[in-house]
Coordinates of C-alpha atoms in Angstrom, one line a residue:
Chain A
X437 CA 0.2 -10.9 -3.0
X438 CA 3.3 -12.9 -3.5
X439 CA 3.8 -16.0 -1.4
X440 CA 6.9 -17.3 0.3
X441 CA 6.7 -20.7 1.8
X442 CA 8.9 -22.4 4.5
X443 CA 9.2 -26.0 5.3
X444 CA 9.0 -27.4 7.9
X445 CA 6.8 -25.1 10.0
X446 CA 8.1 -26.6 13.2
X447 CA 10.8 -29.1 14.1
X448 CA 11.9 -30.7 17.3
X449 CA 15.4 -32.3 17.3
X450 CA 18.0 -33.7 19.6
X451 CA 21.1 -31.7 20.5
X452 CA 23.9 -32.4 18.1
X453 CA 21.8 -33.1 15.0
X454 CA 21.5 -30.8 12.0
X455 CA 18.3 -29.3 10.7
X456 CA 17.5 -28.0 7.3
X457 CA 14.9 -25.3 6.6
X458 CA 13.7 -24.6 3.1
X459 CA 12.4 -21.3 1.8
X460 CA 10.7 -20.9 -1.5
X461 CA 9.3 -18.0 -3.5
X462 CA 6.2 -19.5 -5.1
X463 CA 5.3 -17.0 -7.8
X464 CA 8.3 -14.8 -8.4
X465 CA 12.0 -15.2 -8.9
X466 CA 14.1 -13.9 -6.0
X467 CA 17.8 -13.1 -6.6
X468 CA 18.0 -12.1 -2.9
X469 CA 16.6 -13.9 0.1
X470 CA 17.1 -13.1 3.7
X471 CA 17.1 -15.2 6.9
X472 CA 16.0 -13.8 10.2
X473 CA 15.8 -15.1 13.7
X474 CA 13.2 -13.9 16.2
X475 CA 13.2 -14.4 19.9
X476 CA 10.0 -14.1 21.9
X477 CA 8.5 -10.6 22.1
X478 CA 11.4 -9.2 20.1
X479 CA 11.7 -7.9 16.6
X480 CA 13.5 -9.7 13.8
X481 CA 17.2 -10.1 13.7
X482 CA 18.8 -10.4 10.3
X483 CA 21.2 -13.4 10.2
X484 CA 22.3 -13.4 6.6
X485 CA 21.6 -12.3 3.1
X486 CA 21.4 -15.0 0.5
X487 CA 22.3 -14.3 -3.1
X488 CA 21.5 -16.8 -5.8
X489 CA 24.6 -18.3 -7.2
X490 CA 27.0 -16.8 -4.7
X491 CA 28.0 -17.0 -1.1
X492 CA 25.7 -15.6 1.6
X493 CA 26.6 -12.5 3.5
X494 CA 26.4 -13.0 7.2
X495 CA 25.7 -10.4 9.8
X496 CA 28.3 -9.7 12.5
X497 CA 28.2 -12.3 15.2
X498 CA 26.4 -15.0 13.1
X499 CA 28.6 -18.1 12.6
X500 CA 28.6 -19.1 8.9
X501 CA 29.8 -22.6 9.7
X502 CA 26.9 -23.0 12.2
X503 CA 24.2 -21.6 9.9
X504 CA 24.9 -22.9 6.4
X505 CA 23.0 -21.1 3.7
X506 CA 22.5 -22.3 0.1
X507 CA 20.7 -20.3 -2.5
X508 CA 20.7 -22.9 -5.3
X509 CA 18.0 -21.4 -7.5
X510 CA 16.0 -18.2 -8.0
X511 CA 13.1 -19.7 -6.0
X512 CA 14.9 -21.7 -3.3
X513 CA 17.2 -20.9 -0.4
X514 CA 18.0 -23.3 2.5
X515 CA 19.3 -22.7 6.0
X516 CA 21.0 -25.6 7.8
X517 CA 21.5 -25.4 11.5
X518 CA 24.5 -27.7 12.1
X519 CA 25.1 -29.5 15.3
X520 CA 22.1 -27.8 16.9
X521 CA 22.1 -26.9 20.6
X522 CA 19.3 -25.8 22.9
X523 CA 20.4 -22.2 22.5
X524 CA 19.6 -22.4 18.8
X525 CA 15.9 -22.9 19.6
X526 CA 14.1 -20.0 18.1
X527 CA 11.7 -18.9 15.4
X528 CA 13.4 -18.6 12.0
X529 CA 11.8 -16.6 9.2
X530 CA 12.9 -16.3 5.6
X531 CA 12.1 -13.5 3.3
X532 CA 12.4 -12.9 -0.4
X533 CA 12.5 -9.7 -2.4
X534 CA 10.4 -9.4 -5.5
X535 CA 12.3 -7.3 -7.9
X536 CA 9.2 -6.6 -10.0
X537 CA 6.8 -5.1 -7.4
X538 CA 8.6 -2.1 -6.1
X539 CA 11.0 -4.5 -4.6
X540 CA 8.5 -5.5 -1.9
X541 CA 9.9 -7.9 0.6
X542 CA 7.7 -10.9 1.4
X543 CA 8.1 -13.1 4.4
X544 CA 7.6 -16.8 5.0
X545 CA 5.4 -18.2 7.8
X546 CA 8.4 -19.0 9.9
X547 CA 9.9 -22.2 11.3
X548 CA 9.9 -22.9 15.0
X549 CA 12.9 -24.9 16.1
X550 CA 13.1 -26.6 19.4
X551 CA 16.4 -28.4 20.3
X552 CA 16.2 -30.7 23.2
Chain B
X343 CA 23.6 3.3 11.4
X344 CA 19.9 3.4 10.7
X345 CA 17.7 3.2 13.8
X346 CA 14.0 2.7 13.7
X347 CA 11.7 3.5 16.6
X348 CA 8.1 2.7 17.0
X349 CA 5.7 4.4 19.4
X350 CA 3.7 3.3 21.3
X351 CA 5.1 -0.2 22.2
X352 CA 1.6 -1.4 23.0
X353 CA -1.9 0.0 22.4
X354 CA -5.3 -1.2 23.5
X355 CA -8.4 0.4 22.1
X356 CA -12.1 -0.4 21.9
X357 CA -13.5 -1.6 18.6
X358 CA -14.5 1.0 16.1
X359 CA -11.8 3.5 17.1
X360 CA -9.5 5.2 14.6
X361 CA -5.9 4.9 15.6
X362 CA -2.4 6.0 14.6
X363 CA 0.9 4.0 14.9
X364 CA 4.1 5.9 14.7
X365 CA 7.5 5.1 13.2
X366 CA 10.6 7.2 13.1
X367 CA 14.0 6.6 11.6
X368 CA 17.3 8.3 11.9
X369 CA 18.7 8.2 8.4
X370 CA 16.3 10.0 6.0
X371 CA 18.1 8.7 2.9
X372 CA 15.8 5.7 2.6
X373 CA 14.8 3.7 -0.5
X374 CA 11.5 2.6 0.8
X375 CA 9.5 1.9 3.9
X376 CA 7.2 -1.1 4.6
X377 CA 4.6 -1.7 7.2
X378 CA 4.0 -5.3 8.3
X379 CA 1.6 -7.2 10.5
X380 CA 2.7 -10.2 12.6
X381 CA 0.2 -12.5 14.3
X382 CA 1.5 -14.5 17.3
X383 CA 3.7 -17.4 16.1
X384 CA 3.4 -16.4 12.5
X385 CA 5.5 -14.8 9.8
X386 CA 5.1 -11.2 8.6
X387 CA 2.4 -10.0 6.3
X388 CA 3.2 -7.0 4.1
X389 CA 0.6 -4.3 4.5
X390 CA 1.9 -1.3 2.6
X391 CA 5.1 -0.3 0.8
X392 CA 5.9 3.4 0.4
X393 CA 8.7 4.3 -2.0
X394 CA 10.9 7.2 -1.1
X395 CA 9.3 9.4 -3.7
X396 CA 5.8 8.8 -2.4
X397 CA 4.0 10.5 0.5
X398 CA 1.3 7.9 1.3
X399 CA -0.2 4.6 0.3
X400 CA -3.7 3.3 1.1
X401 CA -5.2 -0.1 1.2
X402 CA -8.7 -0.6 2.5
X403 CA -8.9 0.8 6.1
X404 CA -5.1 1.3 6.2
X405 CA -3.3 4.5 5.2
X406 CA 0.4 5.0 5.6
X407 CA 2.2 8.3 5.2
X408 CA 5.8 9.1 4.8
X409 CA 7.7 12.3 5.6
X410 CA 11.3 11.6 4.7
X411 CA 12.7 14.9 5.7
X412 CA 11.5 14.5 9.3
X413 CA 12.2 10.8 9.4
X414 CA 8.7 9.7 10.2
X415 CA 5.9 7.4 9.0
X416 CA 2.5 6.8 10.4
X417 CA 0.1 4.0 9.9
X418 CA -3.6 5.0 10.3
X419 CA -6.2 2.3 10.9
X420 CA -9.7 3.4 10.5
X421 CA -12.7 1.8 12.3
X422 CA -10.6 -0.8 14.1
X423 CA -11.8 -4.4 14.5
X424 CA -10.8 -7.2 16.9
X425 CA -9.2 -8.9 13.9
X426 CA -6.8 -6.1 13.6
X427 CA -5.2 -7.2 16.9
X428 CA -1.5 -8.1 16.1
X429 CA 2.0 -6.6 16.2
X430 CA 2.7 -4.0 13.6
X431 CA 6.2 -3.6 12.4
X432 CA 7.7 -0.7 10.5
X433 CA 10.9 -1.4 8.4
X434 CA 13.0 0.9 6.3
X435 CA 15.4 0.1 3.5
X436 CA 18.3 2.3 2.6
X437 CA 18.8 1.1 -1.0
X438 CA 21.0 -0.7 -3.3
X439 CA 20.6 -4.3 -4.5
X440 CA 20.6 -6.7 -1.6
X441 CA 20.3 -4.0 1.0
X442 CA 18.6 -5.0 4.2
X443 CA 15.4 -3.9 6.0
X444 CA 15.9 -2.3 9.4
X445 CA 13.0 -3.1 11.7
X446 CA 11.5 -1.2 14.6
X447 CA 10.5 -3.1 17.7
X448 CA 6.9 -3.1 16.8
X449 CA 3.6 -1.9 18.3
X450 CA 1.4 -4.6 19.8
X451 CA -2.2 -3.6 19.1
X452 CA -5.2 -5.0 20.9
X453 CA -8.7 -4.1 19.7
X454 CA -11.3 -5.0 22.3
X455 CA -14.8 -6.0 21.2

């Protein structure tokens, strides 16, 4: 099946620093990518929808200046957590929709962020 | 607003048993429905995708059915194995380009050897 990669798989950073997470669709072009956040033992919470070449659409309650999303190409979207704080520690998962396979949505392996 | 419910929240069965996971959704005007598997600390693996015009999809020991009118889907796992232990998530999509998936809370499955 289609593969979506994320980098890094885990990151530890100091409070106040910014962290960038990359999401790539490896064998298909994705005009739409999604960023989710998942807390322990909970389901996924959609943060934003990333559209190639345009501004991301953020869900209610998600700060767009805090979580910067850039969808620079059809295979790459990035999420930057700016001025990270301990409460931003979470599991972040990206997803990409393959327009050619019944619009199946594929998910990356996730990035675990720990802010000290 | 679409709501997705999965029952049961957790399930523990002995190896070899056939089992059914349930998913219900409130808005029947869906575009498609996907079942995913998530292992602890990992991302989601797509298992089956059912388009709104389809009634079921099969892959190996997995069979997913869809009844749009009643707002229900089931995931049937035949001859369960310890390696099937994971959280299973159901998600529906209403449609339109860029439309989101709405997830259920998941069923945590444990298959005991």
